[in-house]
Structure formats: structure tokens, C-alpha cells
Coordinates of C-alpha atoms in Angstrom, one line a residue:
Chain P
M16 CA -48.8 7.0 24.8
L17 CA -47.5 10.3 23.5
N18 CA -49.6 12.4 25.6
I19 CA -48.5 10.7 28.6
E20 CA -45.0 10.9 27.4
N21 CA -45.0 14.5 26.8
S22 CA -46.8 15.0 30.5
F23 CA -44.1 13.8 32.1
F24 CA -41.1 15.3 30.2
L25 CA -42.9 18.5 30.8
Q26 CA -43.6 18.1 34.5
H27 CA -39.8 17.0 35.0
W28 CA -37.8 18.6 32.4
E29 CA -34.8 18.2 35.0
I30 CA -34.4 14.6 34.5
V31 CA -34.8 15.4 30.4
V32 CA -32.0 17.5 30.9
I33 CA -29.9 14.9 32.9
S34 CA -30.8 12.4 30.5
V35 CA -30.3 14.2 27.1
S36 CA -26.5 15.5 28.8
I37 CA -25.8 11.5 29.6
V38 CA -26.8 10.9 26.1
Y39 CA -24.5 13.3 24.7
F40 CA -21.6 12.5 26.6
I41 CA -21.5 8.9 25.9
L42 CA -22.0 9.6 22.2
K43 CA -19.1 12.1 22.5
L44 CA -16.8 9.7 24.3
R45 CA -17.6 6.9 21.6
D46 CA -16.8 9.4 18.8
N47 CA -13.6 10.2 20.2
Q48 CA -12.5 6.7 21.0
K49 CA -13.4 5.8 17.4
S50 CA -12.2 8.4 15.1
S51 CA -8.7 7.1 15.1
A52 CA -9.9 4.1 13.1
V53 CA -12.2 5.4 11.0
E54 CA -11.9 7.2 7.8
T55 CA -12.4 10.8 7.4
N56 CA -13.4 11.0 3.5
Q57 CA -15.8 8.4 3.8
Q58 CA -17.9 9.0 0.8
Q59 CA -15.0 9.2 -1.7
V60 CA -12.9 6.2 -0.6
N61 CA -16.0 4.0 0.5
D62 CA -15.8 1.1 -2.4
E63 CA -12.0 1.1 -2.6
E64 CA -11.4 0.9 1.1
T65 CA -14.1 -2.2 1.6
I66 CA -12.2 -3.8 -1.1
D67 CA -8.8 -2.9 0.3
N68 CA -9.5 -4.4 3.9
D69 CA -11.3 -7.6 2.0
A70 CA -8.0 -8.2 0.7
K71 CA -6.1 -7.3 3.7
D72 CA -8.0 -9.6 6.2
G73 CA -8.0 -12.5 3.6
E74 CA -4.7 -13.1 2.0
V75 CA -3.9 -14.8 -0.8
D76 CA -1.7 -15.9 -3.2
T77 CA -1.0 -13.0 -5.7
G78 CA 0.6 -14.3 -8.5
D79 CA 0.6 -13.0 -12.3
D80 CA -2.6 -15.5 -12.4
E81 CA -4.2 -16.9 -9.0
L82 CA -7.2 -16.2 -7.4
S83 CA -9.5 -14.6 -10.2
P84 CA -12.8 -16.4 -10.5
S85 CA -13.2 -14.0 -13.8
L86 CA -9.8 -14.6 -15.2
E87 CA -10.2 -16.3 -18.3
V88 CA -7.8 -19.1 -18.1
V89 CA -5.7 -20.5 -20.9
N90 CA -3.5 -22.7 -21.9
H91 CA -0.3 -23.9 -20.0
I92 CA 3.2 -23.5 -21.2
P93 CA 6.4 -24.0 -20.5
Y94 CA 8.6 -21.6 -18.7
R95 CA 12.5 -22.4 -18.5
G96 CA 13.1 -19.3 -16.2
A97 CA 14.7 -16.0 -16.4
S98 CA 16.5 -16.2 -19.9
V99 CA 16.6 -12.1 -20.2
V100 CA 19.1 -11.2 -17.1
L101 CA 22.0 -8.4 -16.7
K102 CA 25.3 -9.3 -17.7
G103 CA 26.9 -7.8 -14.4
G104 CA 23.9 -9.8 -12.8
V105 CA 22.5 -8.5 -9.6
D106 CA 25.8 -6.5 -8.8
E107 CA 25.0 -4.1 -11.9
F108 CA 21.3 -3.9 -10.9
Y109 CA 22.2 -3.2 -7.3
N110 CA 24.8 -0.5 -8.5
M111 CA 22.2 1.0 -10.8
V112 CA 19.3 1.1 -8.0
N113 CA 21.6 2.4 -5.4
N114 CA 22.5 5.4 -7.5
R115 CA 18.8 6.6 -7.6
R116 CA 17.8 9.7 -5.8
S117 CA 14.7 11.3 -5.1
I118 CA 14.9 14.9 -6.7
R119 CA 12.7 18.3 -6.3
M120 CA 14.6 20.4 -8.5
I121 CA 14.0 19.1 -12.0
S122 CA 14.9 21.0 -14.6
N123 CA 12.6 21.9 -18.2
K124 CA 15.0 19.7 -20.6
P125 CA 13.5 17.9 -23.0
V126 CA 12.7 14.3 -22.6
D127 CA 12.0 11.8 -25.2
I128 CA 8.5 10.8 -24.9
E129 CA 9.0 7.0 -26.2
I130 CA 11.4 6.5 -23.0
V131 CA 8.8 7.5 -20.7
K132 CA 6.0 5.4 -22.3
K133 CA 8.6 2.5 -22.5
C134 CA 9.1 2.7 -18.8
I135 CA 5.1 2.7 -18.0
H136 CA 5.0 -0.4 -20.2
A137 CA 8.0 -2.3 -18.0
A138 CA 5.8 -1.2 -14.7
G139 CA 2.8 -2.9 -16.7
T140 CA 5.3 -6.1 -16.3
S141 CA 4.3 -6.1 -12.5
P142 CA 2.8 -9.0 -11.3
S143 CA -1.1 -8.4 -9.8
G144 CA -3.6 -10.1 -7.5
A145 CA -5.4 -12.6 -10.0
H146 CA -3.4 -11.1 -13.1
T147 CA -6.1 -8.1 -12.8
E148 CA -3.2 -5.8 -13.9
P149 CA -5.5 -2.8 -11.7
W150 CA -3.2 0.1 -12.6
T151 CA -3.6 3.2 -15.0
F152 CA -0.7 5.4 -15.7
C153 CA -1.6 9.0 -16.8
L154 CA 1.2 10.5 -18.7
I155 CA 1.0 14.6 -18.9
K156 CA 2.6 16.6 -21.4
S157 CA 0.6 19.3 -21.7
A158 CA 1.8 22.3 -20.4
D159 CA -1.6 23.7 -19.3
V160 CA -2.7 20.3 -17.7
K161 CA 0.6 20.3 -15.6
K162 CA -0.5 23.9 -14.7
Q163 CA -3.9 22.9 -13.3
I164 CA -2.4 20.3 -11.5
R165 CA -0.1 22.5 -9.8
E166 CA -2.9 25.1 -9.0
I167 CA -4.9 22.0 -7.2
I168 CA -1.7 20.6 -5.4
E169 CA -0.1 24.0 -4.3
A170 CA -3.4 25.3 -2.9
E171 CA -4.0 22.0 -0.8
E172 CA -0.3 22.1 0.5
Y173 CA -0.5 26.0 1.3
M174 CA -3.7 24.7 3.9
N175 CA -1.5 21.9 4.8
Y176 CA 1.5 24.1 5.6
K177 CA -0.6 26.7 7.4
Q178 CA -3.7 25.3 9.1
R179 CA -3.9 21.3 8.6
M180 CA -0.8 20.3 10.1
S181 CA 1.0 21.0 13.6
K182 CA 3.6 23.9 14.1
Q183 CA 6.3 21.0 15.4
W184 CA 5.4 19.4 11.7
T185 CA 5.9 22.8 9.9
A186 CA 9.2 23.4 11.8
D187 CA 10.8 19.9 11.4
L188 CA 10.0 20.2 7.7
K189 CA 11.9 23.4 7.5
P190 CA 15.6 21.6 7.2
L191 CA 14.5 19.5 4.4
R192 CA 13.7 23.0 2.3
T193 CA 10.1 21.7 1.5
N194 CA 7.2 24.3 1.4
H195 CA 3.9 24.4 -0.5
I196 CA 5.6 25.7 -3.7
K197 CA 6.3 22.9 -6.2
E198 CA 7.9 24.2 -9.1
Y199 CA 8.6 21.0 -10.6
L200 CA 4.9 20.2 -11.4
T201 CA 5.5 22.5 -14.2
E202 CA 9.0 22.5 -14.7
A203 CA 9.4 18.7 -15.3
P204 CA 8.9 17.7 -19.1
Y205 CA 6.2 14.9 -17.7
L206 CA 4.3 13.9 -14.8
I207 CA 2.9 10.2 -13.9
L208 CA -0.1 10.0 -12.3
V209 CA -0.4 6.5 -11.2
F210 CA -4.1 5.5 -10.5
K211 CA -5.3 2.0 -8.7
Q212 CA -8.3 0.7 -9.9
A213 CA -10.4 -0.6 -6.5
F214 CA -12.5 -2.7 -9.0
G215 CA -12.7 -3.6 -12.4
F216 CA -15.6 -5.1 -14.9
K217 CA -15.8 -8.7 -16.6
A218 CA -16.7 -9.3 -20.1
N219 CA -20.5 -9.3 -18.9
G220 CA -20.4 -6.1 -17.2
E221 CA -20.4 -7.2 -13.7
R222 CA -17.8 -5.9 -11.4
K223 CA -15.1 -7.7 -10.6
T224 CA -13.1 -7.3 -7.3
H225 CA -9.0 -6.5 -7.8
Y226 CA -7.9 -8.2 -4.7
Y227 CA -4.7 -6.4 -3.6
N228 CA -4.8 -3.5 -6.0
E229 CA -2.7 -1.4 -3.7
I230 CA 0.1 -3.5 -3.0
S231 CA 0.2 -4.7 -7.2
T232 CA 0.0 -1.1 -8.2
S233 CA 2.8 0.0 -5.5
I234 CA 4.9 -3.0 -7.0
A235 CA 4.5 -1.7 -10.0
V236 CA 5.8 1.8 -9.0
G237 CA 8.9 -0.1 -8.2
I238 CA 9.4 -1.2 -11.3
L239 CA 8.7 2.2 -12.9
L240 CA 11.5 3.7 -10.9
S241 CA 14.0 1.2 -11.7
A242 CA 12.9 1.6 -15.5
L243 CA 13.3 5.4 -15.2
Q244 CA 17.2 4.6 -13.5
S245 CA 17.5 2.5 -16.3
A246 CA 17.0 5.2 -18.8
G247 CA 18.8 8.0 -16.6
L248 CA 15.9 9.8 -15.5
S249 CA 14.9 10.8 -12.1
S250 CA 11.8 11.3 -10.4
L251 CA 10.2 11.9 -7.0
T252 CA 7.5 9.7 -5.4
T253 CA 4.7 11.8 -4.2
T254 CA 1.3 11.0 -2.8
P255 CA 0.0 14.6 -2.5
L256 CA -2.1 15.5 0.0
N257 CA -5.6 15.4 -0.3
C258 CA -5.3 16.2 -3.9
G259 CA -6.8 12.9 -5.3
P260 CA -10.2 13.4 -5.8
A261 CA -9.6 16.7 -7.8
L262 CA -6.8 15.5 -9.7
R263 CA -9.1 12.6 -10.9
S264 CA -11.6 14.8 -11.4
L265 CA -9.2 17.1 -13.7
L266 CA -8.3 14.0 -15.8
N267 CA -11.6 12.6 -15.7
R268 CA -10.9 9.3 -14.6
P269 CA -13.7 6.8 -13.4
Q270 CA -15.0 6.2 -10.0
N271 CA -13.2 3.5 -9.5
E272 CA -9.6 4.7 -9.9
K273 CA -7.7 6.4 -7.3
L274 CA -4.6 8.2 -7.0
L275 CA -2.0 6.3 -5.6
V276 CA 1.4 8.3 -6.2
L277 CA 2.4 11.2 -8.7
L278 CA 5.8 11.4 -10.1
P279 CA 7.5 13.9 -11.8
V280 CA 9.9 12.9 -14.7
G281 CA 12.9 14.5 -15.9
Y282 CA 16.5 15.4 -15.3
P283 CA 17.7 17.5 -12.2
T284 CA 18.8 21.1 -12.6
D285 CA 22.1 22.4 -12.7
N286 CA 22.2 23.6 -9.2
C287 CA 19.7 20.3 -7.9
E288 CA 20.8 19.2 -4.2
V289 CA 19.4 16.2 -1.9
P290 CA 19.7 15.9 1.8
D291 CA 22.9 13.9 2.4
L292 CA 21.0 10.7 3.8
K293 CA 22.0 7.3 4.4
R294 CA 20.1 3.9 3.3
K295 CA 20.1 1.5 6.2
G296 CA 22.6 -1.3 6.0
L297 CA 21.6 -5.0 4.8
D298 CA 22.3 -6.1 8.7
E299 CA 19.6 -3.7 9.5
I300 CA 17.0 -4.4 7.0
M301 CA 17.7 -8.5 6.7
E302 CA 17.3 -11.3 9.5
I303 CA 18.4 -14.6 8.2
Y304 CA 16.7 -17.7 9.5
Chain M
M121 CA -27.1 16.4 44.4
L122 CA -27.1 12.3 44.2
N123 CA -29.8 12.6 46.7
I124 CA -31.9 14.5 44.7
E125 CA -30.9 13.2 41.3
N126 CA -31.6 9.6 43.2
S127 CA -35.1 10.4 44.1
F128 CA -36.0 12.1 40.9
F129 CA -34.6 8.8 39.3
L130 CA -36.5 6.5 41.4
Q131 CA -39.8 8.5 41.4
H132 CA -40.0 8.7 37.7
W133 CA -38.8 5.3 36.6
E134 CA -40.6 5.4 33.6
I135 CA -38.7 8.6 32.2
V136 CA -35.6 6.5 33.3
V137 CA -36.7 3.6 31.0
I138 CA -37.8 5.7 28.2
S139 CA -34.4 7.6 28.2
V140 CA -32.3 4.8 28.7
S141 CA -33.9 3.1 25.6
I142 CA -33.4 5.9 23.5
V143 CA -29.7 5.9 24.5
Y144 CA -29.6 2.0 23.4
F145 CA -31.1 2.6 20.1
I146 CA -29.3 5.8 19.3
L147 CA -26.0 3.9 20.2
K148 CA -26.9 0.6 18.0
L149 CA -27.9 2.7 15.1
R150 CA -24.6 4.6 15.2
D151 CA -22.8 1.1 15.3
N152 CA -24.5 -0.3 12.4
Q153 CA -23.9 2.9 10.2
K154 CA -20.3 2.6 11.3
S155 CA -19.4 -0.9 11.1
S156 CA -18.8 -1.0 7.3
A157 CA -15.8 1.1 7.8
V158 CA -14.5 -0.7 10.8
E159 CA -11.9 -3.4 10.7
T160 CA -13.1 -6.7 11.8
N161 CA -9.9 -7.9 13.1
Q162 CA -9.6 -5.0 15.2
Q163 CA -7.3 -6.2 18.1
Q164 CA -4.5 -7.5 15.6
V165 CA -4.1 -4.7 13.5
N166 CA -5.0 -1.6 15.4
D167 CA -1.9 -0.1 15.5
E168 CA -1.3 -0.8 11.7
E169 CA -4.5 0.6 10.5
T170 CA -4.6 3.4 12.3
I171 CA -1.3 4.5 10.9
D172 CA -2.4 3.1 7.4
N173 CA -5.5 5.3 7.6
D174 CA -3.8 8.5 8.7
A175 CA -1.7 8.0 5.6
K176 CA -4.1 7.2 3.3
D177 CA -6.4 10.3 4.6
G178 CA -3.6 13.0 4.6
E179 CA -1.5 12.3 1.9
V180 CA 2.0 13.8 1.5
D181 CA 4.9 13.6 -0.4
T182 CA 7.0 10.6 0.0
G183 CA 10.4 10.9 -1.4
D184 CA 13.6 9.5 0.0
D185 CA 13.4 12.3 2.8
E186 CA 10.3 14.2 3.3
L187 CA 7.7 14.6 6.1
S188 CA 9.2 13.0 9.2
P189 CA 9.3 15.1 12.3
S190 CA 11.7 12.2 13.7
L191 CA 14.1 12.3 10.4
E192 CA 17.7 13.7 11.4
V193 CA 18.2 16.3 8.7
V194 CA 21.6 16.4 7.3
N195 CA 23.6 18.1 4.9
H196 CA 22.4 18.7 1.3
I197 CA 24.6 17.6 -1.4
P198 CA 24.7 18.3 -5.2
Y199 CA 23.0 15.5 -7.3
R200 CA 23.6 15.7 -10.9
G201 CA 21.1 12.8 -11.8
A202 CA 21.2 9.3 -12.8
S203 CA 24.5 8.0 -13.5
V204 CA 24.6 4.5 -13.2
V205 CA 21.9 3.3 -16.2
L206 CA 21.8 0.3 -18.1
K207 CA 23.8 0.2 -21.6
G208 CA 20.8 -0.6 -23.3
G209 CA 18.6 2.0 -21.6
V210 CA 15.1 1.4 -20.8
D211 CA 14.7 -1.1 -24.0
E212 CA 17.2 -3.5 -22.0
F213 CA 15.3 -2.9 -18.8
Y214 CA 12.1 -3.5 -20.1
N215 CA 13.1 -7.0 -22.1
M216 CA 14.3 -8.0 -18.8
V217 CA 11.5 -7.3 -16.5
N218 CA 9.0 -8.7 -19.5
N219 CA 10.9 -11.8 -19.4
R220 CA 10.1 -12.1 -15.6
R221 CA 7.1 -14.8 -14.9
S222 CA 5.7 -15.9 -11.6
I223 CA 6.2 -19.5 -11.2
R224 CA 4.9 -22.2 -8.8
M225 CA 7.3 -25.1 -9.7
I226 CA 10.6 -24.2 -8.1
S227 CA 13.2 -26.7 -8.0
N228 CA 15.8 -27.4 -5.3
K229 CA 18.7 -26.5 -7.4
P230 CA 20.7 -24.3 -5.3
V231 CA 21.4 -20.7 -5.3
D232 CA 24.3 -18.8 -4.0
I233 CA 22.8 -16.8 -1.0
E234 CA 25.0 -13.7 -1.5
I235 CA 23.0 -13.2 -4.6
V236 CA 19.7 -13.4 -2.7
K237 CA 21.0 -10.9 0.0
K238 CA 22.2 -8.4 -2.8
C239 CA 18.6 -8.2 -4.0
I240 CA 17.2 -7.5 -0.7
H241 CA 20.2 -4.7 -0.7
A242 CA 18.8 -3.7 -4.2
A243 CA 14.9 -3.7 -2.6
G244 CA 16.3 -1.7 0.5
T245 CA 17.4 1.6 -1.9
S246 CA 13.4 1.9 -2.3
P247 CA 11.9 5.4 -1.5
S248 CA 9.7 5.5 1.2
G249 CA 7.6 8.0 3.1
A250 CA 10.1 10.5 5.3
H251 CA 12.5 8.0 4.6
T252 CA 11.6 5.7 7.1
E253 CA 12.7 2.7 5.3
P254 CA 9.7 0.6 7.2
W255 CA 10.8 -2.7 5.8
T256 CA 12.2 -6.1 7.1
F257 CA 13.6 -8.8 4.9
C258 CA 13.5 -12.3 6.6
L259 CA 15.5 -14.6 4.5
I260 CA 14.7 -18.4 4.9
K261 CA 17.4 -20.6 4.3
S262 CA 16.6 -23.3 7.3
A263 CA 14.7 -26.4 6.1
D264 CA 13.5 -26.9 9.5
V265 CA 11.8 -23.2 9.3
K266 CA 10.9 -23.8 5.7
K267 CA 8.9 -27.2 6.8
Q268 CA 7.0 -25.1 9.5
I269 CA 6.2 -22.1 7.3
R270 CA 4.5 -24.8 4.7
E271 CA 2.7 -26.6 7.4
I272 CA 1.0 -23.2 8.8
I273 CA 0.2 -22.0 5.4
E274 CA -1.1 -25.5 4.4
A275 CA -3.2 -25.7 7.4
E276 CA -5.0 -22.1 6.4
E277 CA -4.9 -23.1 2.9
Y278 CA -7.1 -26.3 3.4
M279 CA -9.1 -24.3 5.0
N280 CA -9.5 -21.6 2.5
Y281 CA -10.1 -24.3 -0.1
K282 CA -12.6 -26.4 1.7
Q283 CA -14.8 -24.0 3.9
R284 CA -13.9 -20.2 3.7
M285 CA -14.3 -19.7 0.0
S286 CA -17.4 -20.0 -2.1
K287 CA -17.5 -23.4 -4.3
Q288 CA -17.4 -20.9 -7.5
W289 CA -14.0 -19.6 -6.3
T290 CA -13.1 -23.0 -5.8
A291 CA -14.0 -24.1 -9.1
D292 CA -13.0 -21.1 -10.9
L293 CA -9.4 -21.6 -9.6
K294 CA -9.2 -25.3 -10.7
P295 CA -8.0 -24.5 -14.3
L296 CA -5.2 -22.5 -12.5
R297 CA -3.9 -25.9 -11.1
T298 CA -3.5 -24.5 -7.7
N299 CA -4.4 -26.1 -4.3
H300 CA -3.8 -26.2 -0.9
I301 CA -0.4 -28.2 -1.3
K302 CA 2.4 -25.8 -1.8
E303 CA 5.7 -27.6 -2.7
Y304 CA 7.7 -24.7 -3.5
L305 CA 7.8 -23.5 0.3
T306 CA 10.1 -26.5 1.1
E307 CA 11.5 -27.1 -2.4
A308 CA 12.6 -23.3 -2.9
P309 CA 16.2 -23.0 -1.5
Y310 CA 14.9 -19.7 0.0
L311 CA 11.9 -17.6 1.1
I312 CA 11.7 -14.3 1.5
L313 CA 9.1 -13.3 4.3
V314 CA 8.5 -9.3 3.6
F315 CA 7.3 -7.4 6.6
K316 CA 6.0 -3.8 6.8
Q317 CA 6.9 -2.0 9.9
A318 CA 3.8 -0.2 10.9
F319 CA 5.9 2.3 13.2
G320 CA 9.2 2.9 14.4
F321 CA 10.8 4.4 17.1
K322 CA 13.0 7.5 17.6
A323 CA 16.1 7.6 19.1
N324 CA 14.6 8.6 22.4
G325 CA 12.6 5.5 22.2
E326 CA 9.3 7.7 21.2
R327 CA 6.8 6.1 18.8
K328 CA 7.7 7.1 15.1
T329 CA 5.0 7.1 12.5
H330 CA 5.8 5.1 9.2
Y331 CA 3.5 7.3 6.9
Y332 CA 2.6 5.1 4.0
N333 CA 4.3 1.9 4.9
E334 CA 2.5 -0.2 2.9
I335 CA 3.1 1.6 -0.4
S336 CA 6.5 2.2 0.8
T337 CA 7.0 -2.0 1.1
S338 CA 5.4 -2.5 -1.7
I339 CA 7.5 -0.2 -3.8
A340 CA 10.5 -2.0 -2.4
V341 CA 9.1 -5.4 -3.5
G342 CA 8.7 -4.3 -7.3
I343 CA 12.6 -3.6 -6.8
L344 CA 13.4 -6.7 -5.3
L345 CA 11.5 -8.7 -8.5
S346 CA 13.5 -6.9 -10.6
A347 CA 16.7 -7.6 -8.6
L348 CA 15.7 -11.4 -8.7
Q349 CA 15.3 -11.3 -12.4
S350 CA 18.2 -9.6 -13.4
A351 CA 20.3 -12.3 -11.6
G352 CA 18.5 -14.9 -13.4
L353 CA 16.1 -15.9 -10.4
S354 CA 12.6 -16.8 -10.6
S355 CA 9.8 -16.0 -7.8
L356 CA 6.4 -15.9 -7.4
T357 CA 4.3 -13.0 -5.0
T358 CA 1.9 -14.6 -2.7
T359 CA 0.5 -13.0 0.6
P360 CA -0.5 -16.3 2.2
L361 CA -4.4 -15.9 3.5
N362 CA -4.4 -15.7 7.2
C363 CA -1.2 -16.7 7.8
G364 CA 0.1 -13.2 9.0
P365 CA 0.3 -13.7 12.7
A366 CA 1.3 -17.4 12.8
L367 CA 4.2 -16.6 10.4
R368 CA 5.2 -13.6 12.4
S369 CA 5.3 -15.5 15.6
L370 CA 7.0 -18.1 14.2
L371 CA 9.9 -15.9 13.0
N372 CA 9.7 -13.9 16.4
R373 CA 9.2 -10.7 14.7
P374 CA 8.0 -7.7 16.8
Q375 CA 4.5 -6.5 17.1
N376 CA 4.9 -3.6 15.0
E377 CA 5.7 -5.5 11.8
K378 CA 3.0 -7.2 9.6
L379 CA 3.5 -9.5 7.0
L380 CA 3.1 -8.0 3.4
V381 CA 4.4 -10.6 1.1
L382 CA 6.4 -14.2 0.8
L383 CA 8.6 -14.9 -1.9
P384 CA 9.8 -18.1 -2.7
V385 CA 13.2 -18.0 -4.6
G386 CA 14.8 -20.4 -7.1
Y387 CA 15.0 -21.9 -10.3
P388 CA 12.0 -23.2 -12.0
T389 CA 11.9 -27.2 -12.3
D390 CA 12.6 -28.8 -15.5
N391 CA 8.7 -29.6 -16.0
C392 CA 7.8 -26.3 -15.0
E393 CA 4.9 -24.6 -16.8
V394 CA 3.1 -21.3 -16.4
P395 CA -0.4 -20.4 -17.6
D396 CA -0.2 -18.5 -21.1
L397 CA -1.1 -15.4 -19.9
K398 CA -0.8 -12.0 -21.8
R399 CA -0.4 -8.8 -20.4
K400 CA -2.5 -5.5 -21.5
G401 CA -0.9 -3.7 -23.9
L402 CA 0.6 0.0 -23.4
D403 CA -2.7 1.8 -24.7
E404 CA -4.9 -0.1 -22.3
I405 CA -2.6 1.0 -19.2
M406 CA -1.7 4.4 -20.4
E407 CA -3.5 7.8 -20.6
I408 CA -1.9 10.9 -22.3
Y409 CA -2.8 14.4 -21.4

């Protein structure tokens, strides 16, 4: 067989060349069609993406307690509803969160670490799919670790600004006065790196699916931001471009954790400015049925 | 050219068959390799997933204002930091959110709609990638719409419990006392369906990427939950399994919106019970560096 084939190919090399070209162009075409839907960082996020997709495709209740085959179920107890509320009700809460702004100019004025810890503790009251509590908050106070984090992020950001992003993107960013230099990463008294846990482990060591780990952890971040504001602290919600694996490795986090967001925490500098942005009105974000 | 090629192919059909087979098997092999990373519900979620993947692969600052080529940039103004805080600081905030529980037994006791609206308004203060504010809150007060929502969800949930999920899953759920019957969907005075906007539109009608729309909208849900608690209201964070498209269609939402979560809002029934779950301690969710 092999001899016959070889002789065919040798005798009729023109056809071989044409066929190979056809294969090449078909493959190229298909690659282009698919590339937009396929991950580029495949090896790194494979586990997580599979699980995220599971959760997205099949949607389920994500109360504090639902849907976990591995959840140890306990007694049910009466609950009479929210009893600890704000004196000024939701008006007080609205005024508080509406006063929050993301800042990029953070001073090195010290912050009581106990306050930041309490904010993280508050974030941990968030609901999660099947009560898996799929989050890890890494609180960075070490100047040396902050320095290393800044080096990792600035090196990546330099490439983002200089090479990876389009000129249009870079130009459009200019008025926002951002660049690859992130002083706040070493100036801010604390950084909080929030990791989502793509999966966990049962008591018997088996792998446990963390349904909706991204939604759950993001909800916890919303509570964290409100907590920081309640304490008079400011922050900035960032998702450092392409830095997840290097930061995970720096902090020696396990494979099931993936960086979701990084927040510097502190007080604004004396000359801090923010863009004069407006928020959408209620009628622009709400529909009543 | 065509004639020459045709004659080659006709004369040497064996080579053509072999070549076509090779193409077929290479394509088949590549399909199999890629299928694990590719969405199954492609047609429905294509736009959103592409954008979500963009955002996940390339990570960027998601402050209130960063990274949007389409963001109209305005003046920068001084910001002196959080000035509206809680009197009791983060201790007060922690006690409030720690008092929050997800409930499934919701009474039909009326709730002032203005309070619910204010909670949604508070959620709208959330930061978002490039200040795109990629969320729509559908507030349902109509008994008829609630009834239709319940019918859609219960029909899907019936299939989830009876057919789609494993027996183990169904068995494990039993102690949580949940089933496909969702009374709270018609009993609760209000439902809030939170949609994430996979993309938006610029002033000139061009499509605008909504970076991190899922993370941003989930953060807003965290603020919404805190707002509801501040007002003494209770809720349940649900993501109704497989119901997104039907609910979007029922509410006549546009194609760029995808249901993220559904929250019934109200007060617990007099006999409301919740599982006696504990939350992880601070040392279980936080690492200090």
C-alpha cells in the first residue's frame, strides 16, 4: 500500500501540492472563524472555564444553601427577616454608596488593618451557589510583596500599552490620564487580591463543583466595596491584564484559584482627582412590569 | 487551468480520495480537540460569550471610568474620599450584612415600591468596566407577569428535578426542602430580574464592547443585596436554570441582554425557616502577606 501511495505522490506531485494547499486554506479559514470563540490562555484556565460554562449553561438557584450535593445539611431554624438595618433605611445606604468613587491616586496614609479585615469579613457574608463560599481574599501589607506585584503588573501593562492594544485604544485612554505606571500599587497601605475558587474539595477529598463561583465572588466584591465605603476608605476595582497566573504564583495560591480582581485600599492623596463622570438615572437602568 | 486540474483529478481519482480523506480526518481531529473549550449553546450566547472571553483573556482596570474607547471623557474634579460613611463604621455594616439570610418563604405582605426602587438605584452606583454600566433591572409588580414567570420557571425546574439532574443530585437536595414548586415567585410583592448587557451602542450607533459585564453586574447585585438589607427587606439570589431566553422573551428584552439573576423581594412568612448554616471564619477566607 505504502509503495503504491508513494509512487502516486511522486508521479503526480502537482496534485499533492494542490491538495495540501486546499487543506491549508480550509484549516486557516476554520481557525479564523473559531478564534473569536475560543480561549487563548487555554492551558491555564481550562478547569475553571469548563466549570464556569457548566454554571452558565445550566442555571440553578444560588441561595446561601442550595444545590450542593456535597453540602452537609443541618437543622432548619426560624428566621424572622432582616432585624439589623440602617437607621436611615435605604436612603442612608444610597447616599453612602453614591458617595463612593474609584480613585487612582492613593496616599500612603496608614489604615488600621483591623478595619480592612472587617471589610473582608463582611464580604464573606455574601450568598454563593450551594453555600460553597468560593472566595479567597489575599490581604497584602508587606511593602516587598506590593513591590513585586507592582513590577509584575507594570511590566504587563507596558506591553499592553505599547504593543498589545491598538493605537486607537491607547489614544482613547489618554484623556483618562492612565498609563502603565501604577503608583497606587506600592503607595496604598493595602492591596486586596480576590481569587475565585473554580472548584473545592469535599471532606473525603473528592473534587467539589463550585457553581457560579465568578458571580458569587463578584457579589462578594460588591459587598466589600460597600463595606470599605462604610468605613471611609476608598478603592479601585481592577482586573490586571494578563497578570493572573504570575500573581497567583507570587502568592503561592493553589491551582483552583484564579484572580478575579485586585483592589488597592486607602485614602486619596491630597491632590486626588477623578473624572467628572455621571451615573445613569434610575429610569435608564430600570424597567417596571 | 481548470481543464488541466479536472483532468488530473479524473485521471488520478485514488489520490483525490486519499487527499479528501486526509482533510476529513484532520478536520475531525481538530474539532474533537476544540470541542471541550467551545460553547454548546453557541447560537444563543455567541455575542455574549465572545465578549466575556475577551474580557477574561485580556484583563484590564475596571474602575468607574477606565478603558473605553467610546467613553466620552469629561473634566477631572477633586475627590477627597468617602465623606458619607456609617456612624458605626464597618462594624455597623458587618452586623447588618451578617444579619442577611436568603429566604425561600416570602409573604405577600406589601412593600413600598419606592424603597425597592431606591435599592435598585443604589445598585446602579456600582463600578463597571469602562463605566459602561452594563445592567438592566426589571422590577416586576404585575401579578400576571409574576404568574407567567412562575409558570416558565416551574416547568423548567420540573424537568431539572425529574429528568436533567442525576438521582444523586435530587436526593442530596431533599434535605434542603426545595423542589420545583416556587411559591415565592407569585407570593413575593416584587421580583427583580437582573440582566447583564453583553454589549451596548455608542452615540453613533456602533456596537460598544461591555468589558467585564458579568463581573460588573454581579458586583451591582452585591450592592443591591446590601441595600435591601439596609431597608429591612429579604431576598434570595437565584439563577433560574435554563429559563434565561424564555424570561428575556417574556419581558421583551433586547438580544444584547442576558439574565444574570432573579431575586424575589419581600418579607419572610411567619413560619419562615432557613437552614442552620454557618459562614466560614475570617481566617478561612483571608490570607495575609
